[in-house]
């Protein structure tokens, strides 16, 4: 599996970094750690950015993963507990600090397509 991080500055020039993950994982703390390391290669103090993102390549199902005999495996139980609590209580009852504590940022959606096939509020109404 590969993880790639990209940033696009105000100058619209994209920069990216990527790395192979030694062992495929869905353990969020490891993914956050890898993303921070890649981002530290790209980030420049004082630079403004328009967009940033993370991409994954060669994703494989968990039950088809070849494990390393000499490496400790990730704690799948911990991630299941976090998911279960968030599902039962409310979204973001538990979250990682790397996600941020405020949701003041909203993506620009002025050019998005209408969701009238999936959202009742946006259902097309025709007057006869």
CSV table of N, CA, C and O in Angstrom, one decimal:
chain,number,residue,atom,x,y,z
A,1,UNK,N,0.8,-1.2,0.0
A,1,UNK,CA,0.0,0.0,0.0
A,1,UNK,C,0.9,1.2,0.0
A,1,UNK,O,2.0,1.2,0.6
A,2,UNK,N,0.4,2.3,-0.6
A,2,UNK,CA,1.1,3.5,-0.7
A,2,UNK,C,0.3,4.7,-0.2
A,2,UNK,O,-1.0,4.7,-0.4
A,3,UNK,N,0.9,5.6,0.5
A,3,UNK,CA,0.2,6.8,0.9
A,3,UNK,C,0.9,8.0,0.2
A,3,UNK,O,2.1,8.1,0.2
A,4,UNK,N,0.1,8.9,-0.3
A,4,UNK,CA,0.6,10.1,-0.9
A,4,UNK,C,-0.1,11.3,-0.3
A,4,UNK,O,-1.3,11.3,0.0
A,5,UNK,N,0.7,12.4,-0.1
A,5,UNK,CA,0.1,13.7,0.4
A,5,UNK,C,0.5,14.7,-0.7
A,5,UNK,O,1.6,14.7,-1.2
A,6,UNK,N,-0.5,15.6,-0.9
A,6,UNK,CA,-0.2,16.7,-1.8
A,6,UNK,C,-0.7,18.0,-1.2
A,6,UNK,O,-1.6,18.1,-0.4
A,7,UNK,N,0.0,19.1,-1.6
A,7,UNK,CA,-0.5,20.5,-1.3
A,7,UNK,C,-0.4,21.3,-2.5
A,7,UNK,O,0.4,21.1,-3.4
A,8,UNK,N,-1.3,22.3,-2.6
A,8,UNK,CA,-1.3,23.2,-3.7
A,8,UNK,C,-1.3,24.6,-3.1
A,8,UNK,O,-2.2,25.0,-2.3
A,9,UNK,N,-0.2,25.4,-3.4
A,9,UNK,CA,-0.1,26.7,-2.8
A,9,UNK,C,-1.0,27.7,-3.5
A,9,UNK,O,-1.6,27.4,-4.5
A,10,UNK,N,-0.9,28.9,-3.0
A,10,UNK,CA,-1.6,30.0,-3.6
A,10,UNK,C,-1.2,30.3,-5.1
A,10,UNK,O,-1.9,30.8,-5.9
A,11,UNK,N,0.1,29.9,-5.4
A,11,UNK,CA,0.6,30.0,-6.7
A,11,UNK,C,0.0,28.9,-7.7
A,11,UNK,O,0.4,28.8,-8.8
A,12,UNK,N,-0.8,28.0,-7.1
A,12,UNK,CA,-1.4,26.9,-7.9
A,12,UNK,C,-0.4,25.9,-8.3
A,12,UNK,O,-0.7,25.1,-9.2
A,13,UNK,N,0.7,25.8,-7.7
A,13,UNK,CA,1.8,24.9,-8.1
A,13,UNK,C,1.7,23.7,-7.1
A,13,UNK,O,1.8,23.8,-5.9
A,14,UNK,N,1.3,22.5,-7.6
A,14,UNK,CA,1.2,21.3,-6.7
A,14,UNK,C,2.5,20.7,-6.4
A,14,UNK,O,3.5,20.7,-7.2
A,15,UNK,N,2.6,20.3,-5.1
A,15,UNK,CA,3.8,19.5,-4.6
A,15,UNK,C,3.3,18.3,-3.9
A,15,UNK,O,2.2,18.3,-3.3
A,16,UNK,N,4.0,17.2,-4.0
A,16,UNK,CA,3.5,16.0,-3.4
A,16,UNK,C,4.7,15.1,-2.9
A,16,UNK,O,5.8,15.3,-3.3
A,17,UNK,N,4.4,14.2,-2.0
A,17,UNK,CA,5.3,13.3,-1.5
A,17,UNK,C,4.6,12.0,-1.2
A,17,UNK,O,3.4,12.0,-0.9
A,18,UNK,N,5.3,10.9,-1.3
A,18,UNK,CA,4.6,9.6,-1.1
A,18,UNK,C,5.6,8.6,-0.5
A,18,UNK,O,6.8,8.8,-0.5
A,19,UNK,N,5.0,7.5,0.0
A,19,UNK,CA,5.8,6.5,0.6
A,19,UNK,C,5.1,5.2,0.6
A,19,UNK,O,3.8,5.2,0.7
A,20,UNK,N,5.8,4.1,0.5
A,20,UNK,CA,5.2,2.8,0.7
A,20,UNK,C,5.0,2.5,2.1
A,20,UNK,O,5.9,2.8,3.0
A,21,UNK,N,3.9,1.9,2.5
A,21,UNK,CA,3.6,1.5,3.9
A,21,UNK,C,4.2,0.1,4.0
A,21,UNK,O,3.8,-0.8,3.2
A,22,UNK,N,5.0,-0.2,4.9
A,22,UNK,CA,5.7,-1.5,5.0
A,22,UNK,C,4.6,-2.6,5.2
A,22,UNK,O,4.7,-3.6,4.6
A,23,UNK,N,3.6,-2.3,6.0
A,23,UNK,CA,2.5,-3.3,6.2
A,23,UNK,C,1.2,-2.5,6.0
A,23,UNK,O,1.0,-1.5,6.6
A,24,UNK,N,0.3,-3.1,5.2
A,24,UNK,CA,-1.0,-2.4,5.0
A,24,UNK,C,-1.6,-2.3,6.4
A,24,UNK,O,-1.6,-3.2,7.2
A,25,UNK,N,-2.3,-1.1,6.6
A,25,UNK,CA,-2.9,-0.9,7.9
A,25,UNK,C,-4.1,0.0,7.8
A,25,UNK,O,-4.2,0.8,6.8
A,26,UNK,N,-5.0,-0.2,8.7
A,26,UNK,CA,-6.2,0.7,8.8
A,26,UNK,C,-6.2,1.4,10.2
A,26,UNK,O,-7.1,2.0,10.6
A,27,UNK,N,-5.1,1.3,10.9
A,27,UNK,CA,-4.9,1.8,12.2
A,27,UNK,C,-4.7,3.3,12.1
A,27,UNK,O,-3.6,3.7,11.7
A,28,UNK,N,-5.6,4.1,12.5
A,28,UNK,CA,-5.6,5.5,12.3
A,28,UNK,C,-4.4,6.2,12.9
A,28,UNK,O,-3.8,7.1,12.2
A,29,UNK,N,-3.9,5.9,14.1
A,29,UNK,CA,-2.7,6.6,14.6
A,29,UNK,C,-1.5,6.4,13.7
A,29,UNK,O,-0.7,7.3,13.5
A,30,UNK,N,-1.3,5.2,13.1
A,30,UNK,CA,-0.2,5.0,12.2
A,30,UNK,C,-0.4,5.8,10.9
A,30,UNK,O,0.6,6.4,10.4
A,31,UNK,N,-1.6,5.9,10.4
A,31,UNK,CA,-1.9,6.6,9.2
A,31,UNK,C,-1.6,8.1,9.4
A,31,UNK,O,-1.0,8.8,8.6
A,32,UNK,N,-2.0,8.6,10.6
A,32,UNK,CA,-1.8,10.0,10.9
A,32,UNK,C,-0.3,10.3,11.0
A,32,UNK,O,0.2,11.3,10.5
A,33,UNK,N,0.4,9.4,11.6
A,33,UNK,CA,1.9,9.6,11.8
A,33,UNK,C,2.5,9.7,10.4
A,33,UNK,O,3.4,10.5,10.2
A,34,UNK,N,2.2,8.8,9.5
A,34,UNK,CA,2.8,8.8,8.2
A,34,UNK,C,2.4,10.0,7.4
A,34,UNK,O,3.3,10.6,6.7
A,35,UNK,N,1.2,10.5,7.6
A,35,UNK,CA,0.7,11.7,6.9
A,35,UNK,C,1.5,12.9,7.4
A,35,UNK,O,1.9,13.8,6.6
A,36,UNK,N,1.7,13.0,8.7
A,36,UNK,CA,2.4,14.1,9.3
A,36,UNK,C,3.9,14.1,8.8
A,36,UNK,O,4.4,15.2,8.5
A,37,UNK,N,4.5,13.0,8.7
A,37,UNK,CA,5.9,12.9,8.2
A,37,UNK,C,6.0,13.3,6.7
A,37,UNK,O,6.9,14.1,6.4
A,38,UNK,N,5.0,12.9,5.9
A,38,UNK,CA,5.0,13.3,4.5
A,38,UNK,C,4.8,14.8,4.4
A,38,UNK,O,5.4,15.5,3.6
A,39,UNK,N,3.8,15.3,5.2
A,39,UNK,CA,3.5,16.7,5.1
A,39,UNK,C,4.7,17.6,5.6
A,39,UNK,O,4.9,18.7,5.0
A,40,UNK,N,5.4,17.1,6.5
A,40,UNK,CA,6.6,17.9,7.0
A,40,UNK,C,7.6,18.1,5.8
A,40,UNK,O,8.4,19.1,5.8
A,41,UNK,N,7.7,17.2,4.9
A,41,UNK,CA,8.5,17.3,3.7
A,41,UNK,C,8.1,18.4,2.8
A,41,UNK,O,8.9,19.0,2.0
A,42,UNK,N,6.8,18.7,2.8
A,42,UNK,CA,6.2,19.7,1.8
A,42,UNK,C,5.9,21.1,2.4
A,42,UNK,O,6.0,22.0,1.7
A,43,UNK,N,5.7,21.1,3.7
A,43,UNK,CA,5.2,22.4,4.3
A,43,UNK,C,6.4,23.4,4.4
A,43,UNK,O,7.5,23.0,4.8
A,44,UNK,N,6.1,24.6,4.0
A,44,UNK,CA,7.0,25.7,4.2
A,44,UNK,C,6.4,26.8,5.0
A,44,UNK,O,5.3,27.3,4.8
A,45,UNK,N,7.1,27.2,6.1
A,45,UNK,CA,6.6,28.2,7.0
A,45,UNK,C,6.3,29.5,6.3
A,45,UNK,O,7.1,30.0,5.4
A,46,UNK,N,5.2,30.1,6.6
A,46,UNK,CA,4.8,31.4,6.0
A,46,UNK,C,4.1,31.2,4.6
A,46,UNK,O,3.5,32.2,4.1
A,47,UNK,N,4.0,30.1,4.0
A,47,UNK,CA,3.4,29.9,2.7
A,47,UNK,C,1.9,29.6,2.9
A,47,UNK,O,1.5,29.0,3.9
A,48,UNK,N,1.1,30.2,2.1
A,48,UNK,CA,-0.4,30.0,2.1
A,48,UNK,C,-0.7,28.8,1.2
A,48,UNK,O,-0.1,28.7,0.1
A,49,UNK,N,-1.7,28.0,1.5
A,49,UNK,CA,-2.1,26.9,0.7
A,49,UNK,C,-3.6,27.0,0.4
A,49,UNK,O,-4.4,27.4,1.2
A,50,UNK,N,-3.9,26.5,-0.8
A,50,UNK,CA,-5.3,26.5,-1.3
A,50,UNK,C,-5.9,25.2,-1.0
A,50,UNK,O,-7.1,25.1,-0.8
A,51,UNK,N,-5.1,24.1,-1.1
A,51,UNK,CA,-5.7,22.8,-1.0
A,51,UNK,C,-4.7,21.8,-0.5
A,51,UNK,O,-3.5,22.0,-0.8
A,52,UNK,N,-5.1,20.8,0.2
A,52,UNK,CA,-4.2,19.7,0.6
A,52,UNK,C,-5.1,18.4,0.6
A,52,UNK,O,-6.3,18.4,0.7
A,53,UNK,N,-4.4,17.3,0.4
A,53,UNK,CA,-5.1,16.0,0.4
A,53,UNK,C,-4.2,14.8,0.6
A,53,UNK,O,-3.0,15.0,0.6
A,54,UNK,N,-4.8,13.7,0.9
A,54,UNK,CA,-4.1,12.5,1.1
A,54,UNK,C,-4.7,11.4,0.1
A,54,UNK,O,-5.9,11.4,-0.1
A,55,UNK,N,-3.9,10.7,-0.5
A,55,UNK,CA,-4.3,9.6,-1.5
A,55,UNK,C,-3.7,8.3,-1.1
A,55,UNK,O,-2.6,8.3,-0.6
A,56,UNK,N,-4.5,7.2,-1.3
A,56,UNK,CA,-4.0,5.9,-1.0
A,56,UNK,C,-4.0,5.1,-2.3
A,56,UNK,O,-4.9,5.2,-3.1
A,57,UNK,N,-3.0,4.3,-2.5
A,57,UNK,CA,-2.9,3.4,-3.7
A,57,UNK,C,-2.7,2.0,-3.2
A,57,UNK,O,-2.1,1.7,-2.2
A,58,UNK,N,-3.1,1.1,-4.1
A,58,UNK,CA,-2.9,-0.4,-3.8
A,58,UNK,C,-3.5,-0.8,-2.5
A,58,UNK,O,-2.9,-1.5,-1.7
A,59,UNK,N,-4.8,-0.4,-2.3
A,59,UNK,CA,-5.5,-0.8,-1.0
A,59,UNK,C,-5.9,-2.2,-1.2
A,59,UNK,O,-6.4,-2.6,-2.2
A,60,UNK,N,-5.8,-3.0,-0.1
A,60,UNK,CA,-6.2,-4.4,-0.1
A,60,UNK,C,-7.1,-4.7,1.1
A,60,UNK,O,-7.0,-4.0,2.1
A,61,UNK,N,-7.9,-5.7,0.9
A,61,UNK,CA,-8.8,-6.1,2.1
A,61,UNK,C,-8.0,-6.5,3.3
A,61,UNK,O,-7.0,-7.1,3.1
A,62,UNK,N,-8.5,-6.3,4.5
A,62,UNK,CA,-7.8,-6.6,5.7
A,62,UNK,C,-7.6,-8.1,5.8
A,62,UNK,O,-6.6,-8.6,6.3
A,63,UNK,N,-8.5,-8.9,5.4
A,63,UNK,CA,-8.4,-10.4,5.5
A,63,UNK,C,-7.5,-11.0,4.5
A,63,UNK,O,-7.2,-12.2,4.5
A,64,UNK,N,-6.9,-10.2,3.6
A,64,UNK,CA,-6.0,-10.7,2.6
A,64,UNK,C,-4.6,-10.1,2.8
A,64,UNK,O,-3.8,-10.1,1.9
A,65,UNK,N,-4.3,-9.6,4.0
A,65,UNK,CA,-3.0,-8.9,4.2
A,65,UNK,C,-2.0,-9.9,4.7
A,65,UNK,O,-2.2,-10.7,5.6
A,66,UNK,N,-0.8,-9.9,4.1
A,66,UNK,CA,0.3,-10.7,4.5
A,66,UNK,C,1.0,-10.0,5.6
A,66,UNK,O,1.6,-8.9,5.4
A,67,UNK,N,1.0,-10.5,6.8
A,67,UNK,CA,1.7,-9.9,7.9
A,67,UNK,C,3.1,-10.2,8.0
A,67,UNK,O,3.6,-11.2,7.5
A,68,UNK,N,3.9,-9.3,8.7
A,68,UNK,CA,5.3,-9.5,8.9
A,68,UNK,C,5.5,-10.3,10.2
A,68,UNK,O,4.9,-10.0,11.3
A,69,UNK,N,6.2,-11.4,10.1
A,69,UNK,CA,6.4,-12.3,11.3
A,69,UNK,C,7.0,-11.6,12.5
A,69,UNK,O,6.8,-11.9,13.6
A,70,UNK,N,7.9,-10.6,12.2
A,70,UNK,CA,8.7,-10.0,13.2
A,70,UNK,C,8.2,-8.6,13.7
A,70,UNK,O,8.8,-7.9,14.4
A,71,UNK,N,7.0,-8.2,13.2
A,71,UNK,CA,6.5,-6.9,13.5
A,71,UNK,C,5.1,-7.1,14.3
A,71,UNK,O,4.3,-7.9,13.9
A,72,UNK,N,4.9,-6.3,15.3
A,72,UNK,CA,3.7,-6.4,16.1
A,72,UNK,C,2.5,-5.9,15.2
A,72,UNK,O,2.7,-5.0,14.5
A,73,UNK,N,1.4,-6.6,15.3
A,73,UNK,CA,0.2,-6.1,14.5
A,73,UNK,C,-0.5,-5.0,15.2
A,73,UNK,O,-0.4,-4.7,16.4
A,74,UNK,N,-1.2,-4.2,14.4
A,74,UNK,CA,-2.0,-3.1,14.9
A,74,UNK,C,-3.2,-3.6,15.8
A,74,UNK,O,-3.6,-4.7,15.6
A,75,UNK,N,-3.6,-2.8,16.7
A,75,UNK,CA,-4.7,-3.1,17.5
A,75,UNK,C,-6.0,-2.8,16.8
A,75,UNK,O,-6.5,-1.7,16.8
A,76,UNK,N,-6.6,-3.8,16.1
A,76,UNK,CA,-7.9,-3.6,15.4
A,76,UNK,C,-9.0,-3.4,16.4
A,76,UNK,O,-9.9,-2.7,16.2
A,77,UNK,N,-8.8,-4.0,17.6
A,77,UNK,CA,-9.9,-3.8,18.7
A,77,UNK,C,-10.1,-2.3,19.1
A,77,UNK,O,-11.2,-1.9,19.3
A,78,UNK,N,-9.0,-1.6,19.2
A,78,UNK,CA,-9.1,-0.2,19.6
A,78,UNK,C,-9.9,0.6,18.6
A,78,UNK,O,-10.8,1.4,18.9
A,79,UNK,N,-9.6,0.4,17.3
A,79,UNK,CA,-10.3,1.1,16.2
A,79,UNK,C,-11.8,0.7,16.2
A,79,UNK,O,-12.7,1.6,16.0
A,80,UNK,N,-12.1,-0.5,16.5
A,80,UNK,CA,-13.5,-1.0,16.5
A,80,UNK,C,-14.2,-0.3,17.7
A,80,UNK,O,-15.4,0.0,17.6
A,81,UNK,N,-13.5,-0.2,18.8
A,81,UNK,CA,-14.2,0.5,20.0
A,81,UNK,C,-14.5,1.9,19.7
A,81,UNK,O,-15.6,2.4,20.0
A,82,UNK,N,-13.5,2.6,19.0
A,82,UNK,CA,-13.7,4.0,18.7
A,82,UNK,C,-14.9,4.1,17.7
A,82,UNK,O,-15.8,5.0,17.9
A,83,UNK,N,-15.0,3.3,16.7
A,83,UNK,CA,-16.1,3.3,15.7
A,83,UNK,C,-17.4,3.0,16.4
A,83,UNK,O,-18.4,3.6,16.1
A,84,UNK,N,-17.4,2.0,17.3
A,84,UNK,CA,-18.7,1.6,18.0
A,84,UNK,C,-19.2,2.8,18.8
A,84,UNK,O,-20.4,3.1,18.8
A,85,UNK,N,-18.3,3.4,19.6
A,85,UNK,CA,-18.8,4.6,20.4
A,85,UNK,C,-19.3,5.7,19.6
A,85,UNK,O,-20.3,6.3,19.9
A,86,UNK,N,-18.6,6.0,18.5
A,86,UNK,CA,-19.1,7.1,17.6
A,86,UNK,C,-20.4,6.7,16.9
A,86,UNK,O,-21.3,7.6,16.7
A,87,UNK,N,-20.6,5.5,16.6
A,87,UNK,CA,-21.8,5.0,16.0
A,87,UNK,C,-23.0,5.1,17.0
A,87,UNK,O,-24.1,5.5,16.7
A,88,UNK,N,-22.7,4.6,18.2
A,88,UNK,CA,-23.8,4.6,19.3
A,88,UNK,C,-24.1,5.9,19.9
A,88,UNK,O,-25.3,6.2,20.1
A,89,UNK,N,-23.1,6.7,20.2
A,89,UNK,CA,-23.3,8.0,20.9
A,89,UNK,C,-23.7,9.1,19.9
A,89,UNK,O,-24.8,9.6,19.9
A,90,UNK,N,-22.7,9.5,19.2
A,90,UNK,CA,-22.9,10.5,18.2
A,90,UNK,C,-21.6,10.6,17.4
A,90,UNK,O,-20.6,10.1,17.8
A,91,UNK,N,-21.7,11.2,16.2
A,91,UNK,CA,-20.5,11.4,15.4
A,91,UNK,C,-19.5,12.3,16.1
A,91,UNK,O,-19.9,13.3,16.7
A,92,UNK,N,-18.3,11.9,16.1
A,92,UNK,CA,-17.2,12.6,16.7
A,92,UNK,C,-17.2,12.7,18.2
A,92,UNK,O,-16.8,13.6,18.8
A,93,UNK,N,-17.9,11.7,18.9
A,93,UNK,CA,-17.8,11.6,20.3
A,93,UNK,C,-16.3,11.4,20.7
A,93,UNK,O,-15.8,12.0,21.7
A,94,UNK,N,-15.6,10.5,20.0
A,94,UNK,CA,-14.2,10.3,20.2
A,94,UNK,C,-13.6,10.6,18.8
A,94,UNK,O,-14.0,10.2,17.8
A,95,UNK,N,-12.5,11.4,18.9
A,95,UNK,CA,-11.7,11.7,17.6
A,95,UNK,C,-10.3,11.9,18.0
A,95,UNK,O,-9.9,12.1,19.1
A,96,UNK,N,-9.5,11.9,16.9
A,96,UNK,CA,-8.0,12.2,17.1
A,96,UNK,C,-7.7,13.7,17.1
A,96,UNK,O,-8.4,14.4,16.3
A,97,UNK,N,-6.8,14.1,17.9
A,97,UNK,CA,-6.5,15.6,17.9
A,97,UNK,C,-6.1,16.1,16.6
A,97,UNK,O,-6.3,17.3,16.3
A,98,UNK,N,-5.5,15.2,15.8
A,98,UNK,CA,-5.0,15.7,14.4
A,98,UNK,C,-6.1,16.1,13.5
A,98,UNK,O,-5.9,16.8,12.5
A,99,UNK,N,-7.4,15.7,13.9
A,99,UNK,CA,-8.6,16.1,13.1
A,99,UNK,C,-9.0,17.5,13.4
A,99,UNK,O,-9.7,18.1,12.6
A,100,UNK,N,-8.5,18.1,14.4
A,100,UNK,CA,-8.8,19.4,14.8
A,100,UNK,C,-10.0,19.4,15.7
A,100,UNK,O,-10.8,18.5,15.7
A,101,UNK,N,-10.2,20.5,16.5
A,101,UNK,CA,-11.3,20.6,17.4
A,101,UNK,C,-12.4,21.5,17.0
A,101,UNK,O,-13.5,21.5,17.6
A,102,UNK,N,-12.2,22.2,16.0
A,102,UNK,CA,-13.3,23.1,15.5
A,102,UNK,C,-13.7,22.7,14.0
A,102,UNK,O,-12.8,22.2,13.3
A,103,UNK,N,-14.9,22.9,13.7
A,103,UNK,CA,-15.3,22.6,12.3
A,103,UNK,C,-15.7,23.9,11.6
A,103,UNK,O,-16.7,24.0,10.9
A,104,UNK,N,-14.9,25.0,11.9
A,104,UNK,CA,-15.3,26.3,11.3
A,104,UNK,C,-15.0,26.3,9.8
A,104,UNK,O,-15.7,27.0,9.0
A,105,UNK,N,-14.1,25.5,9.3
A,105,UNK,CA,-13.7,25.4,7.9
A,105,UNK,C,-14.8,24.7,7.2
A,105,UNK,O,-15.2,23.6,7.6
A,106,UNK,N,-15.3,25.2,6.1
A,106,UNK,CA,-16.3,24.5,5.2
A,106,UNK,C,-15.7,24.5,3.8
A,106,UNK,O,-15.2,25.5,3.3
A,107,UNK,N,-15.9,23.4,3.1
A,107,UNK,CA,-15.4,23.4,1.7
A,107,UNK,C,-16.3,24.3,0.8
A,107,UNK,O,-17.5,24.5,1.1
A,108,UNK,N,-15.7,24.9,-0.2
A,108,UNK,CA,-16.5,25.7,-1.1
A,108,UNK,C,-17.4,24.8,-1.9
A,108,UNK,O,-17.0,23.7,-2.4
A,109,UNK,N,-18.7,25.1,-2.0
A,109,UNK,CA,-19.6,24.2,-2.7
A,109,UNK,C,-20.5,24.9,-3.7
A,109,UNK,O,-21.6,24.5,-4.0
A,110,UNK,N,-20.0,26.1,-4.1
A,110,UNK,CA,-20.8,26.9,-5.1
A,110,UNK,C,-21.1,26.2,-6.4
A,110,UNK,O,-22.0,26.5,-7.1
A,111,UNK,N,-20.2,25.3,-6.8
A,111,UNK,CA,-20.3,24.6,-8.1
A,111,UNK,C,-20.7,23.2,-8.0
A,111,UNK,O,-20.5,22.4,-8.9
A,112,UNK,N,-21.2,22.7,-6.8
A,112,UNK,CA,-21.5,21.3,-6.7
A,112,UNK,C,-22.8,21.0,-7.4
A,112,UNK,O,-23.7,21.8,-7.6
A,113,UNK,N,-22.9,19.8,-7.8
A,113,UNK,CA,-24.1,19.3,-8.5
A,113,UNK,C,-25.3,19.1,-7.5
A,113,UNK,O,-25.0,18.9,-6.3
A,114,UNK,N,-26.5,19.3,-7.9
A,114,UNK,CA,-27.6,19.1,-7.0
A,114,UNK,C,-27.7,17.6,-6.6
A,114,UNK,O,-27.4,16.8,-7.4
A,115,UNK,N,-28.2,17.4,-5.4
A,115,UNK,CA,-28.4,16.0,-4.9
A,115,UNK,C,-29.8,15.6,-4.9
A,115,UNK,O,-30.3,14.9,-4.0
A,116,UNK,N,-30.6,16.0,-5.9
A,116,UNK,CA,-32.0,15.7,-5.9
A,116,UNK,C,-32.4,14.2,-6.0
A,116,UNK,O,-33.5,13.8,-5.7
A,117,UNK,N,-31.4,13.4,-6.3
A,117,UNK,CA,-31.7,11.9,-6.3
A,117,UNK,C,-31.4,11.3,-5.0
A,117,UNK,O,-31.7,10.1,-4.8
A,118,UNK,N,-30.7,12.0,-4.1
A,118,UNK,CA,-30.3,11.4,-2.8
A,118,UNK,C,-30.8,12.2,-1.6
A,118,UNK,O,-30.7,11.7,-0.5
A,119,UNK,N,-31.2,13.4,-1.8
A,119,UNK,CA,-31.6,14.3,-0.7
A,119,UNK,C,-33.0,14.8,-0.8
A,119,UNK,O,-33.4,15.4,-1.8
A,120,UNK,N,-33.9,14.5,0.2
A,120,UNK,CA,-35.3,14.9,0.1
A,120,UNK,C,-35.4,16.4,0.0
A,120,UNK,O,-36.3,16.9,-0.7
A,121,UNK,N,-34.6,17.1,0.6
A,121,UNK,CA,-34.7,18.6,0.6
A,121,UNK,C,-34.4,19.2,-0.8
A,121,UNK,O,-34.9,20.2,-1.1
A,122,UNK,N,-33.7,18.5,-1.6
A,122,UNK,CA,-33.3,19.0,-2.9
A,122,UNK,C,-34.1,18.3,-4.0
A,122,UNK,O,-33.8,18.4,-5.2
A,123,UNK,N,-35.2,17.6,-3.6
A,123,UNK,CA,-36.1,16.9,-4.6
A,123,UNK,C,-36.7,18.0,-5.5
A,123,UNK,O,-37.2,19.0,-5.1
A,124,UNK,N,-36.6,17.7,-6.8
A,124,UNK,CA,-37.2,18.6,-7.8
A,124,UNK,C,-38.7,18.6,-7.7
A,124,UNK,O,-39.3,17.6,-7.6
A,125,UNK,N,-39.3,19.8,-7.6
A,125,UNK,CA,-40.7,20.0,-7.5
A,125,UNK,C,-41.2,20.6,-8.8
A,125,UNK,O,-40.7,21.6,-9.2
A,126,UNK,N,-42.3,20.0,-9.4
A,126,UNK,CA,-42.8,20.6,-10.6
A,126,UNK,C,-44.3,20.9,-10.4
A,126,UNK,O,-45.1,20.2,-9.8
A,127,UNK,N,-44.6,22.2,-10.7
A,127,UNK,CA,-46.0,22.7,-10.5
A,127,UNK,C,-46.8,22.5,-11.8
A,127,UNK,O,-46.3,22.8,-12.9
A,128,UNK,N,-47.9,21.9,-11.7
A,128,UNK,CA,-48.8,21.6,-12.9
A,128,UNK,C,-49.9,22.6,-13.0
A,128,UNK,O,-50.5,23.0,-12.1
